[in-house]
Amino acid sequence: MHLVKWIRKNMSKLMAVFVILIMVAFIMPQVLNQLAKPRSRGPEKAMWLYDTDSEISYNAVRQATGELAVLKGLFIDKFLLGQRDFKYVLLGELLFPESVQGAAMSDEIKRAAMQNQFRVSQSRIDDFFGQSRGRSELFWLLLKAEAQKAGCATSPKQAGDILKMIVERMTEGKVDAATLVKNAGAAHQMTEDDCLQAFADVLTIVSYARIATEVEDVTESEMAAAAAMPQEKFSAEFVEFNAKTFADKAAEPSEQQTAEQFNKYKNYLPGVITQDNLFGFGYKQRARVAVEYMLVKLDDVKKLVTVPTEEEAEEFYQQNLERFVEEIPADANDPNAQPTQRQKSYAEVASLIKDALLNRKVSAKATSILGQATEIADAEIIGLDFEKARVEDFKAKAKDYSAASESVAKQNNIKIYAGKTGLLSAEDFQLSQSLGSLMMQSQSRIPTRLTKIAFALDQLGDEAAKLGPYEPAKPKMFVSVGPLLDNMGSVMAMIRVIDAVKAAVPPDVNFSYERNLPQVTENVQISENTYSLKEQVRKDCKNLAAFAITNQKAEEFMSAVKADGWEKSIKKFNADYPAKVADSNTFDMQKWTDKTRVSRSDMEMAKVAMSGSPAAERYINQSMVYGKLIDAFYSQFTGDSAEAANLPLMIKFQPQMSCFAVKSLNRTFAPIESYETNRQQIAYGKDYIIGQSMAFEFFMPDNITKRMNLRPAQKDDKSDSNSVADTGDDE
């Protein structure tokens, strides 16, 4: 009561203080921004040095800011970012970075990399976007200087002619380029000649980038191979003999055999095929992490929310009419007629709207429930200094998820599945129906999988997954991450990483661990809880023995074929080794039709594109094995023969522990005329891939600053010379 009286009595003084605080808050960011810049004694004094002794002054940065603003007014940002050539796109992203636009562009470039359009890894793409934000003026000045030093130039007249075409195309002739230049110059106190010169500098940078990245060193043999591979196809008929078929015939390995197998392959990672490890055996354990989790089933949450009413659905429809428009032909009898837009009626979309509103309510309620539990679990963590606190500090303050979720579950009358896993590999995560499909949405349109987030810990060092600038933030041990949603939209979760170990060679063959995966869905069998290395080694020993039997049986089959023919031999072996599944055969004649080889360069490009994700390693290894299998068949051809020699023949393939009894193996060649016709296009395609890949390194922000030797002008400046952020004028 006394406090209220005091406030009323001193209201005018308090208001004055509040006004002062607001003014301080308003000007403080600009003050701090100026203080953060390298110190200089005037606008013409050097802030930065580059090359040998060239200078960048504060006025130069201000001028660069104006030039970039003019270029944006001329639609050059949209022009650069709208090209298919990544030299334009990357330059556009450097000069005109925007977070939403950057996230979409990052996704598009990653998609292109996955389609083998160039050879750049996902993590390298993330490096580019992570380094490019906030330094536009410096990159503009450095790239201009570098191109001019190399002798590249574009005249303002050339720039004007090109700009005229660009503006006409981008505005569909509605805006005149001369008017646009005049208006842009007036808005930023620049002459029309200066505006054209700025665009000429853009073209000069692109010209220099083309010279630096388009090496044109594709050989004739490379072009011939690139032309032949997609069109040169082969077909085969064969019977496969696999070690699994004869596993029950193999003897159980002894303790000595088990120990010898472990010691021979303990330093290899599993699944990696090498010349001295053709079977891909490996017992070195990959990096593993343990997580604590809270999960709710969205079907359970659905029972807690009200179904959207007719009024709610109709209100949503009226507020979002633009979402419910479709294009239809203006004239149903004229297929070439321009399409027209039709507004869908409420009745047509009512059920879709109600489903969407219900899903939104369910998602909000699930987020609220998990948020309440997380608030309890992380209550004491919030007070820690996240930069200075140690893992032990976070561990001491983190409240157990099971205890934190108990009261929230009772309050909301819902089951919350909470617990802790053992130390899991990325492959272990995929064994869990709940954890393996969890993903988190961020700025990127592509959700990030839990397996990637959980393995992005600093504690894993060089083995850590790399999260991009548009993906969720790197996790900290014992700090909650989420909410995450599974790919079926059935489970929502919060998780925290509570332990991590790097890849290591097990101390002995008796190594084991408990998985403790969550059991959310009833009546669904989960994988064995205990991982036993000894069981895996014994299984490999037995399969190795079974492969020897497989080889022997395949040889017997080949002898039978030569004596009795294929059909009779297959029938006999099916009788001797009946299938365990009813109405099926152990051995059948299998056929491949029009198979093509996978080039080494394509395999390497796929490997590079998929690198950086722990869960991708298994798929990369499987792809490599498939490529080797195709090569094993193709290697049976000699010279220019259209049919393999010495048929029937047998192919041993250790990575799959299989033997293939081959009945026929034929190939068709790429026509010579096709190569001669497409020779130029093939050369361009190969050059394009090389050039696009090199463009990434050319425009990589850190590479630009290193090439130009950028450094602060004042040697006593304590700011990090490698972090050149926020150098523009913030007026």
XYZ file of C-alpha atoms in Angstrom:
731
model
C 0.000 0.000 0.000
C 2.880 2.352 0.911
C 4.567 1.493 -2.397
C 1.488 2.534 -4.378
C 1.332 5.865 -2.537
C 5.037 6.468 -3.176
C 4.605 5.768 -6.904
C 1.667 8.182 -7.137
C 3.610 10.871 -5.282
C 6.714 10.544 -7.523
C 4.940 9.814 -10.810
C 6.405 12.828 -12.678
C 9.977 11.943 -11.637
C 9.481 8.328 -12.650
C 8.147 9.364 -16.062
C 11.222 11.541 -16.615
C 13.487 8.600 -15.777
C 11.542 6.332 -18.141
C 11.889 8.867 -20.988
C 15.663 9.054 -20.427
C 15.948 5.257 -20.419
C 13.974 5.029 -23.671
C 16.265 7.610 -25.299
C 19.356 5.714 -24.141
C 17.933 2.450 -25.457
C 17.212 4.120 -28.801
C 20.710 5.528 -29.401
C 22.769 2.818 -27.647
C 22.853 0.313 -30.578
C 24.290 2.995 -32.891
C 26.833 4.028 -30.263
C 27.907 0.427 -29.687
C 28.067 -0.158 -33.437
C 30.457 2.753 -33.895
C 32.569 1.654 -30.936
C 32.785 -1.872 -32.369
C 34.345 -0.660 -35.615
C 38.105 -0.334 -36.060
C 39.149 3.021 -34.661
C 39.907 5.827 -37.082
C 40.533 9.519 -36.656
C 38.394 10.680 -39.577
C 36.228 9.588 -42.496
C 39.226 9.466 -44.878
C 41.477 7.518 -42.503
C 41.898 3.825 -43.246
C 39.682 1.384 -41.369
C 41.003 -1.653 -43.217
C 44.001 -2.521 -45.359
C 44.051 -5.040 -48.206
C 46.480 -6.347 -50.798
C 49.879 -4.755 -50.144
C 48.940 -1.338 -48.789
C 45.538 -0.433 -50.273
C 43.132 1.217 -47.852
C 39.408 1.096 -47.100
C 38.184 4.221 -45.334
C 34.942 4.881 -43.538
C 33.859 7.023 -46.491
C 34.596 4.134 -48.874
C 32.316 1.895 -46.832
C 29.591 4.585 -46.871
C 29.939 4.893 -50.631
C 29.753 1.102 -51.015
C 26.544 1.118 -48.970
C 25.072 3.678 -51.363
C 26.164 1.735 -54.450
C 24.597 -1.474 -53.174
C 21.382 0.401 -52.383
C 21.330 1.773 -55.938
C 21.918 -1.705 -57.379
C 19.011 -2.992 -55.340
C 16.873 -0.168 -56.714
C 17.813 -1.339 -60.208
C 16.590 -4.878 -59.393
C 20.152 -6.241 -59.666
C 19.651 -8.305 -56.505
C 16.693 -10.089 -58.106
C 18.589 -10.433 -61.385
C 21.630 -12.083 -59.758
C 19.650 -14.396 -57.493
C 17.342 -15.432 -60.329
C 20.078 -16.920 -62.546
C 20.858 -20.621 -62.942
C 24.606 -19.964 -62.976
C 25.842 -20.086 -59.386
C 28.466 -17.417 -60.065
C 25.623 -14.900 -60.270
C 23.687 -16.467 -57.396
C 26.620 -16.549 -54.981
C 27.598 -12.974 -55.816
C 23.988 -11.929 -55.239
C 23.952 -13.646 -51.857
C 27.209 -11.933 -50.851
C 26.034 -8.464 -51.809
C 22.364 -8.725 -50.812
C 22.052 -11.173 -47.908
C 18.598 -11.652 -46.425
C 17.870 -14.408 -43.922
C 14.571 -15.665 -45.410
C 15.866 -15.442 -48.969
C 19.180 -17.003 -47.910
C 17.477 -19.979 -46.274
C 15.482 -20.719 -49.433
C 18.570 -20.281 -51.609
C 20.590 -22.598 -49.359
C 17.901 -25.273 -49.726
C 17.888 -24.904 -53.522
C 21.666 -25.194 -53.770
C 21.696 -28.282 -51.546
C 19.012 -29.841 -53.731
C 21.128 -29.129 -56.826
C 24.157 -30.715 -55.146
C 22.136 -33.851 -54.363
C 21.222 -34.024 -58.063
C 24.946 -34.059 -58.981
C 24.858 -30.646 -60.660
C 28.143 -29.767 -58.962
C 30.576 -31.190 -56.441
C 30.143 -29.328 -53.146
C 29.355 -30.832 -49.749
C 26.377 -29.814 -47.630
C 28.705 -28.523 -44.917
C 30.623 -26.383 -47.437
C 27.345 -24.828 -48.581
C 26.581 -24.068 -44.931
C 30.051 -22.514 -44.590
C 29.283 -20.093 -47.414
C 25.980 -18.906 -45.980
C 27.388 -18.775 -42.452
C 30.314 -16.571 -43.510
C 28.436 -14.296 -45.912
C 26.083 -12.465 -43.569
C 26.726 -8.856 -42.529
C 29.829 -7.976 -44.598
C 28.368 -6.887 -47.954
C 30.246 -3.589 -48.327
C 33.641 -5.181 -47.738
C 33.015 -8.008 -50.213
C 31.850 -5.464 -52.787
C 34.986 -3.358 -52.408
C 37.360 -6.338 -52.357
C 35.836 -8.101 -55.371
C 35.851 -4.876 -57.403
C 39.506 -4.305 -56.578
C 40.447 -7.907 -57.381
C 38.698 -7.864 -60.771
C 40.227 -4.495 -61.722
C 43.702 -5.669 -60.705
C 43.262 -8.680 -63.024
C 42.587 -6.285 -65.918
C 38.858 -6.945 -66.273
C 36.563 -4.051 -67.163
C 33.070 -3.305 -68.472
C 32.191 0.039 -70.038
C 29.182 1.997 -68.730
C 27.691 1.852 -72.254
C 27.825 -1.963 -72.260
C 26.352 -1.958 -68.774
C 23.564 0.382 -69.893
C 22.620 -1.828 -72.843
C 22.527 -4.950 -70.655
C 20.606 -3.143 -67.911
C 18.000 -2.038 -70.436
C 17.360 -5.674 -71.415
C 17.266 -6.833 -67.783
C 14.792 -4.167 -66.656
C 12.567 -4.735 -69.678
C 12.462 -8.478 -69.024
C 11.969 -8.222 -65.261
C 9.214 -5.597 -65.455
C 7.634 -6.950 -68.654
C 8.294 -3.606 -70.335
C 6.347 -1.607 -67.756
C 9.388 0.318 -66.468
C 11.968 2.217 -68.484
C 15.613 1.545 -67.502
C 16.616 5.207 -67.884
C 13.850 6.303 -65.517
C 14.830 3.611 -63.039
C 18.484 4.743 -63.070
C 17.447 8.371 -62.634
C 15.169 7.592 -59.677
C 17.697 5.283 -57.986
C 20.449 7.876 -58.323
C 18.263 10.655 -56.950
C 17.244 8.539 -53.965
C 20.881 7.931 -52.981
C 22.587 11.157 -54.135
C 24.443 9.514 -57.017
C 24.770 10.581 -60.645
C 23.336 8.434 -63.404
C 26.873 7.704 -64.638
C 27.831 6.472 -61.153
C 24.762 4.210 -61.097
C 25.729 2.666 -64.440
C 29.322 2.309 -63.271
C 28.132 0.366 -60.211
C 26.310 -2.087 -62.470
C 29.344 -2.239 -64.770
C 31.384 -3.277 -61.719
C 28.944 -6.150 -61.084
C 29.456 -7.394 -64.647
C 33.224 -7.015 -64.263
C 33.230 -9.166 -61.123
C 31.199 -11.853 -62.920
C 33.599 -11.744 -65.894
C 36.600 -12.190 -63.625
C 34.857 -15.007 -61.737
C 34.251 -16.766 -65.051
C 37.936 -16.485 -65.992
C 39.002 -17.785 -62.573
C 36.608 -20.738 -62.385
C 35.939 -21.979 -65.936
C 39.124 -23.947 -66.553
C 37.948 -25.927 -69.623
C 40.319 -28.845 -69.010
C 37.986 -31.715 -69.955
C 39.867 -34.369 -71.961
C 38.613 -36.277 -74.987
C 38.558 -39.543 -73.016
C 36.503 -37.936 -70.245
C 33.973 -36.690 -72.785
C 33.793 -40.108 -74.448
C 33.195 -41.788 -71.089
C 30.561 -39.218 -70.128
C 28.754 -39.843 -73.413
C 29.008 -43.631 -73.282
C 28.040 -44.402 -69.699
C 24.391 -43.235 -69.721
C 23.693 -44.945 -73.054
C 25.838 -48.068 -72.741
C 23.586 -50.635 -71.054
C 23.789 -54.289 -70.159
C 21.334 -57.054 -69.328
C 21.904 -60.242 -67.355
C 20.254 -63.471 -66.241
C 21.613 -65.110 -63.091
C 20.924 -67.200 -59.994
C 22.154 -65.702 -56.719
C 23.651 -67.815 -53.936
C 23.835 -65.902 -50.639
C 25.584 -66.907 -47.411
C 22.356 -66.443 -45.416
C 20.919 -69.477 -47.205
C 23.644 -71.713 -45.796
C 24.167 -70.043 -42.405
C 22.597 -72.989 -40.558
C 25.137 -75.304 -42.262
C 28.098 -73.365 -40.832
C 29.664 -74.415 -37.531
C 29.550 -72.124 -34.503
C 32.837 -70.221 -34.177
C 35.208 -71.059 -31.346
C 36.388 -68.496 -28.793
C 39.747 -68.377 -30.563
C 38.144 -67.758 -33.970
C 35.984 -65.020 -32.453
C 38.993 -63.313 -30.853
C 41.031 -63.536 -34.077
C 38.182 -62.048 -36.134
C 37.814 -59.166 -33.647
C 41.535 -58.399 -33.543
C 41.821 -58.473 -37.335
C 39.049 -55.921 -37.936
C 38.806 -53.957 -34.673
C 40.360 -50.832 -36.226
C 37.910 -50.744 -39.158
C 34.561 -48.948 -39.172
C 31.708 -51.300 -40.169
C 30.459 -51.260 -43.742
C 33.496 -49.577 -45.314
C 34.795 -51.682 -48.227
C 38.552 -51.552 -48.901
C 41.045 -53.706 -50.810
C 42.182 -55.390 -47.590
C 38.626 -55.662 -46.210
C 36.410 -56.796 -49.080
C 33.636 -57.969 -46.772
C 33.317 -54.622 -44.978
C 33.847 -56.086 -41.505
C 34.487 -53.494 -38.801
C 34.226 -53.333 -35.020
C 35.398 -49.817 -34.256
C 32.470 -48.042 -32.611
C 31.270 -44.820 -34.210
C 30.505 -41.734 -32.115
C 27.531 -42.251 -29.794
C 25.261 -39.946 -27.802
C 22.660 -40.517 -25.090
C 19.496 -38.418 -24.922
C 16.805 -37.776 -22.371
C 13.371 -37.430 -23.919
C 9.767 -36.393 -23.299
C 7.224 -37.464 -25.920
C 3.481 -37.075 -26.326
C 1.293 -38.844 -28.866
C -0.731 -36.319 -30.833
C -3.702 -38.696 -30.910
C -3.769 -38.397 -27.105
C -3.527 -34.605 -27.327
C -6.380 -34.522 -29.837
C -8.721 -35.729 -27.085
C -7.923 -32.588 -25.066
C -8.878 -29.959 -27.661
C -12.257 -28.882 -29.011
C -13.179 -29.563 -32.613
C -13.221 -26.334 -34.700
C -16.703 -24.869 -35.043
C -18.379 -23.896 -38.280
C -17.944 -20.229 -37.313
C -14.183 -20.645 -36.770
C -13.760 -22.388 -40.111
C -15.776 -19.770 -42.009
C -13.888 -16.925 -40.321
C -10.585 -18.499 -41.393
C -11.910 -18.824 -44.942
C -12.929 -15.154 -45.110
C -9.566 -14.004 -43.730
C -7.562 -16.156 -46.164
C -9.481 -15.989 -49.427
C -6.253 -15.768 -51.444
C -5.314 -19.288 -50.301
C -8.372 -20.786 -51.938
C -7.915 -19.669 -55.530
C -7.333 -22.011 -58.463
C -6.421 -21.453 -62.089
C -8.813 -22.778 -64.718
C -8.877 -22.424 -68.528
C -10.727 -19.294 -69.624
C -12.182 -21.321 -72.480
C -12.606 -25.057 -71.938
C -12.693 -25.569 -75.716
C -9.420 -23.715 -76.321
C -6.367 -25.420 -74.740
C -4.187 -22.401 -75.630
C -6.419 -19.882 -73.878
C -4.884 -17.916 -70.993
C -5.916 -19.374 -67.597
C -8.188 -17.404 -65.316
C -8.533 -17.484 -61.540
C -11.550 -18.908 -59.744
C -12.378 -18.403 -56.075
C -13.271 -21.707 -54.438
C -16.449 -21.649 -52.385
C -16.431 -22.244 -48.636
C -18.317 -25.521 -49.119
C -15.497 -26.860 -51.324
C -12.790 -26.289 -48.730
C -14.647 -26.474 -45.401
C -13.414 -29.950 -44.468
C -9.802 -29.060 -45.330
C -10.003 -25.905 -43.206
C -11.448 -27.779 -40.232
C -8.702 -30.413 -40.426
C -6.031 -27.719 -40.616
C -7.497 -25.798 -37.667
C -7.740 -28.994 -35.619
C -4.115 -29.873 -36.372
C -3.104 -26.344 -35.390
C -4.937 -26.665 -32.062
C -3.389 -30.075 -31.397
C 0.096 -28.788 -32.206
C -0.359 -25.742 -29.966
C -1.651 -27.874 -27.083
C 1.174 -30.414 -27.413
C 3.715 -27.580 -27.519
C 2.132 -26.081 -24.398
C 2.218 -29.386 -22.492
C 5.845 -30.073 -23.356
C 6.669 -26.429 -22.679
C 5.252 -26.660 -19.148
C 7.317 -29.755 -18.410
C 10.451 -28.233 -19.947
C 9.987 -25.082 -17.859
C 10.105 -27.217 -14.718
C 13.041 -29.312 -15.955
C 15.124 -26.287 -17.016
C 14.071 -23.863 -14.278
C 17.513 -23.723 -12.667
C 19.466 -23.928 -15.937
C 18.106 -20.569 -17.115
C 20.149 -18.730 -14.486
C 23.486 -20.082 -15.768
C 25.885 -18.156 -17.986
C 25.648 -20.294 -21.143
C 29.030 -19.088 -22.412
C 31.019 -19.763 -19.246
C 29.158 -22.600 -17.503
C 30.718 -26.081 -17.646
C 28.913 -29.288 -18.566
C 28.980 -30.254 -14.878
C 27.112 -27.025 -14.038
C 24.345 -27.783 -16.535
C 24.136 -31.373 -15.311
C 23.779 -30.258 -11.688
C 20.973 -27.802 -12.528
C 19.010 -30.006 -14.958
C 15.960 -31.602 -13.378
C 15.052 -35.130 -14.462
C 12.489 -35.190 -17.308
C 10.501 -38.010 -15.707
C 10.055 -36.047 -12.473
C 9.352 -32.776 -14.307
C 6.691 -34.297 -16.561
C 4.811 -36.180 -13.842
C 2.815 -33.229 -12.478
C 2.186 -31.825 -15.971
C 0.851 -35.198 -17.136
C -1.581 -35.328 -14.203
C -2.655 -31.725 -14.688
C -3.449 -32.294 -18.380
C -4.707 -35.868 -17.983
C -2.302 -37.211 -20.602
C 0.528 -39.730 -20.733
C 3.988 -38.236 -21.244
C 6.623 -40.781 -22.226
C 9.851 -39.759 -20.487
C 13.162 -41.536 -20.075
C 16.847 -41.780 -20.945
C 18.446 -43.785 -23.720
C 21.820 -45.460 -23.570
C 24.702 -44.192 -25.674
C 23.386 -44.632 -29.230
C 25.030 -44.572 -32.631
C 23.294 -42.798 -35.517
C 22.195 -46.235 -36.752
C 20.713 -47.027 -33.327
C 18.574 -43.889 -33.584
C 17.168 -45.160 -36.872
C 16.082 -48.384 -35.122
C 13.677 -46.362 -32.959
C 10.331 -45.655 -34.587
C 9.920 -42.652 -32.270
C 13.388 -41.076 -32.133
C 14.576 -42.015 -35.618
C 11.961 -39.947 -37.433
C 11.991 -36.857 -35.187
C 12.755 -33.590 -36.974
C 12.946 -29.923 -36.014
C 11.848 -27.046 -38.219
C 13.955 -23.904 -38.446
C 14.490 -21.202 -41.090
C 15.257 -23.838 -43.700
C 12.301 -25.390 -45.500
C 13.978 -28.764 -44.965
C 13.500 -29.957 -41.348
C 16.638 -31.123 -39.534
C 16.675 -34.676 -38.186
C 17.304 -35.370 -34.512
C 20.247 -37.576 -35.488
C 22.013 -34.565 -36.976
C 21.143 -32.212 -34.095
C 22.150 -34.671 -31.373
C 25.523 -35.362 -33.010
C 26.409 -31.664 -33.446
C 27.929 -31.427 -29.949
C 31.248 -29.663 -29.378
C 32.253 -32.649 -27.214
C 32.526 -34.797 -30.375
C 35.202 -32.551 -31.883
C 35.933 -33.261 -35.558
C 33.373 -36.083 -35.543
C 30.508 -33.697 -34.746
C 27.820 -33.096 -37.351
C 27.854 -29.577 -38.793
C 24.640 -27.567 -38.481
C 24.119 -24.836 -41.055
C 23.208 -21.198 -40.347
C 19.545 -21.851 -41.193
C 19.270 -25.031 -39.132
C 18.604 -25.226 -35.363
C 21.312 -23.907 -33.069
C 24.074 -26.262 -31.965
C 22.912 -28.137 -28.824
C 24.529 -27.912 -25.409
C 24.715 -30.862 -23.057
C 21.711 -31.032 -20.684
C 19.920 -28.101 -22.390
C 16.504 -28.906 -23.875
C 15.977 -28.863 -27.643
C 12.624 -28.784 -29.394
C 9.843 -29.196 -29.976
C 10.504 -31.902 -32.564
C 7.860 -33.623 -34.672
C 8.052 -37.028 -36.345
C 7.599 -37.295 -40.109
C 4.125 -38.837 -39.739
C 2.880 -36.037 -37.482
C 2.037 -38.516 -34.723
C 4.566 -37.676 -31.979
C 5.955 -34.427 -30.555
C 9.024 -34.402 -28.332
C 11.565 -32.439 -26.337
C 15.051 -33.878 -25.961
C 18.349 -33.061 -24.304
C 21.718 -34.713 -24.902
C 23.094 -36.081 -21.628
C 26.232 -37.971 -22.698
C 28.540 -38.368 -25.688
C 31.598 -40.408 -26.661
C 33.821 -40.184 -29.721
C 34.493 -43.074 -32.088
C 36.770 -45.611 -30.418
C 38.194 -49.108 -30.708
C 36.476 -51.343 -28.101
C 38.784 -52.619 -25.340
C 37.868 -56.229 -26.134
C 35.319 -58.429 -27.859
C 33.034 -58.439 -24.796
C 32.028 -54.794 -25.346
C 28.256 -54.191 -25.046
C 25.716 -51.481 -24.186
C 22.002 -51.010 -23.499
C 19.981 -49.002 -26.030
C 16.922 -48.220 -23.833
C 14.880 -46.927 -26.774
C 11.428 -45.479 -25.982
C 8.402 -47.718 -26.465
C 5.601 -45.346 -27.495
C 3.518 -47.471 -29.850
C 1.980 -50.567 -28.300
C 2.187 -53.919 -30.071
C 5.168 -52.772 -32.158
C 8.294 -54.871 -31.743
C 11.446 -52.850 -31.176
C 14.999 -54.006 -31.764
C 16.946 -55.909 -29.140
C 17.737 -53.676 -26.192
C 21.304 -54.918 -25.743
C 24.002 -54.431 -28.341
C 26.614 -57.170 -27.992
C 29.794 -56.824 -30.025
C 30.665 -60.439 -29.342
C 27.386 -61.579 -30.891
C 28.116 -59.453 -33.969
C 31.627 -60.890 -34.311
C 30.340 -64.454 -33.917
C 27.660 -63.756 -36.522
C 30.312 -62.465 -38.946
C 32.480 -65.543 -38.312
C 29.546 -67.793 -39.038
C 28.626 -65.847 -42.195
C 32.232 -66.087 -43.343
C 32.106 -69.859 -42.920
C 28.730 -69.886 -44.666
C 30.222 -67.928 -47.579
C 32.792 -70.697 -48.081
C 29.902 -73.180 -48.249
C 28.048 -70.793 -50.600
C 31.024 -70.732 -52.938
C 31.188 -74.529 -52.905
C 27.443 -74.913 -53.588
C 27.578 -72.349 -56.397
C 30.395 -74.363 -58.023
C 28.287 -77.533 -57.689
C 25.364 -75.679 -59.270
C 27.526 -74.564 -62.208
C 28.604 -78.175 -62.782
C 24.962 -79.290 -62.658
C 23.995 -76.599 -65.189
C 26.609 -77.832 -67.637
C 25.310 -81.385 -67.239
C 21.537 -80.926 -66.884
C 20.712 -77.351 -67.904
C 19.437 -74.358 -65.923
C 15.807 -75.251 -65.335
C 16.494 -78.755 -64.029
C 19.406 -77.600 -61.852
C 17.350 -74.797 -60.248
C 14.555 -77.253 -59.515
C 16.992 -79.735 -57.913
C 18.643 -77.120 -55.687
C 15.261 -75.782 -54.557
C 14.355 -79.334 -53.543
C 17.660 -79.758 -51.652
C 17.396 -76.345 -49.948
C 13.692 -75.532 -49.547
C 12.633 -71.962 -48.743
C 11.564 -71.160 -45.197
C 8.645 -69.073 -46.499
C 5.739 -71.017 -47.992
C 5.026 -70.715 -51.721
C 8.460 -69.301 -52.512
C 11.751 -70.589 -53.889
C 15.245 -70.294 -52.482
C 16.711 -70.015 -55.977
C 15.160 -68.276 -58.996
C 16.390 -67.049 -62.329
C 16.707 -63.282 -61.856
C 16.891 -60.760 -64.681
C 18.482 -57.358 -65.061
C 17.472 -55.243 -68.029
C 19.229 -52.113 -69.326
C 21.469 -51.606 -66.313
C 23.904 -48.699 -66.515
C 27.191 -48.202 -64.728
C 27.645 -45.525 -62.093
C 30.695 -43.398 -62.851
C 33.300 -42.846 -60.167
C 32.818 -39.092 -60.455
C 29.062 -39.451 -59.886
C 29.707 -41.674 -56.872
C 32.169 -39.169 -55.452
C 29.755 -36.294 -56.074
C 26.986 -38.168 -54.259
C 29.370 -38.978 -51.433
C 30.397 -35.332 -51.097
C 26.807 -34.094 -51.312
C 25.582 -36.460 -48.575
C 28.538 -35.932 -46.245
C 28.047 -34.135 -42.945
C 25.073 -36.142 -41.711
C 25.738 -39.086 -39.356
C 22.689 -40.978 -40.596
C 23.799 -40.676 -44.248
C 26.937 -42.797 -43.838
C 25.032 -46.066 -44.024
C 23.295 -45.047 -47.267
C 26.590 -43.869 -48.762
C 28.181 -47.257 -48.022
C 25.190 -49.093 -49.516
C 25.436 -46.968 -52.669
C 29.139 -47.720 -52.952
C 28.447 -51.464 -52.635
C 25.806 -51.274 -55.378
C 28.267 -49.485 -57.659
C 30.889 -52.180 -57.029
C 28.357 -54.931 -57.810
C 27.521 -53.338 -61.167
C 31.248 -53.025 -61.898
C 31.775 -56.710 -61.018
C 29.283 -57.718 -63.722
C 30.550 -55.200 -66.242
C 34.171 -56.299 -65.802
C 33.283 -59.636 -67.429
C 33.179 -57.951 -70.842
C 36.463 -57.869 -72.752
C 37.407 -55.316 -75.378
C 34.487 -54.319 -77.571
C 32.578 -57.575 -77.124
C 28.802 -57.348 -76.876
C 28.622 -60.575 -74.849
C 30.652 -61.752 -71.870
C 33.128 -64.521 -72.603
C 33.131 -68.011 -71.053
C 29.406 -68.177 -70.285
C 28.034 -69.572 -68.070
C 30.300 -67.994 -65.462
C 30.367 -67.300 -61.741
C 30.957 -63.945 -60.027
C 32.017 -63.816 -56.390
C 30.956 -60.651 -54.598
C 32.312 -60.470 -51.055
C 30.559 -57.241 -49.883
C 27.173 -59.018 -50.128
C 28.591 -62.485 -49.384
C 27.042 -63.696 -52.615
C 27.997 -65.773 -55.624
C 26.192 -65.161 -58.919
C 25.800 -68.005 -61.413
C 25.435 -66.021 -64.641
C 23.533 -67.499 -67.591
C 23.659 -64.515 -69.963
C 25.389 -61.137 -69.950
C 25.008 -58.776 -72.928
C 25.570 -55.100 -73.556
C 24.554 -52.471 -76.083
C 26.925 -49.637 -76.950
C 26.264 -45.936 -77.220
C 25.993 -45.001 -80.918
C 29.010 -43.120 -82.288
C 26.680 -40.657 -84.011
C 25.226 -39.710 -80.632
C 28.673 -38.828 -79.285
C 29.590 -36.748 -82.331
C 26.256 -34.934 -82.193
C 26.391 -34.231 -78.454
C 30.146 -33.747 -78.121
C 29.950 -29.990 -77.592
C 27.064 -30.298 -75.156
C 28.940 -32.964 -73.155
C 32.037 -30.783 -72.960
C 29.939 -27.849 -71.805
C 28.213 -30.012 -69.180
C 31.505 -31.245 -67.717
C 32.951 -27.722 -67.730
C 29.766 -26.428 -66.130
C 30.021 -28.843 -63.194
C 33.691 -27.984 -62.639
C 33.026 -24.252 -62.949
C 30.046 -24.292 -60.585
C 32.037 -26.248 -58.008
C 34.999 -23.865 -58.239
C 32.686 -20.848 -57.980
C 31.907 -21.859 -54.404
C 35.557 -21.634 -53.436
C 36.039 -18.430 -55.410
C 33.161 -16.649 -53.653
C 33.691 -18.283 -50.242
C 33.852 -15.208 -47.948
C 36.895 -16.321 -45.975
C 38.720 -17.102 -49.224
C 38.029 -13.580 -50.503
C 39.480 -11.953 -47.395
C 42.514 -14.275 -47.512
C 43.186 -13.675 -51.228
C 43.027 -9.925 -50.693
C 44.902 -10.036 -47.372
C 42.249 -7.999 -45.538
C 43.305 -6.738 -42.118
C 42.493 -3.900 -39.673
C 44.411 -0.696 -40.299
C 45.245 -0.120 -36.615
C 47.619 -2.766 -35.309
C 46.584 -2.010 -31.748
C 42.962 -2.851 -32.581
C 42.000 -5.854 -30.517
C 39.117 -6.845 -32.775
C 39.403 -10.159 -34.580
C 40.759 -9.536 -38.067
C 39.020 -12.640 -39.365
C 35.607 -11.438 -38.240
C 34.778 -8.412 -40.327
C 31.174 -7.930 -39.329
C 28.827 -4.974 -39.400
C 30.939 -2.499 -41.370
C 28.123 -0.715 -43.118
C 26.599 2.591 -42.233
C 23.513 2.179 -40.083
C 21.752 5.406 -40.871
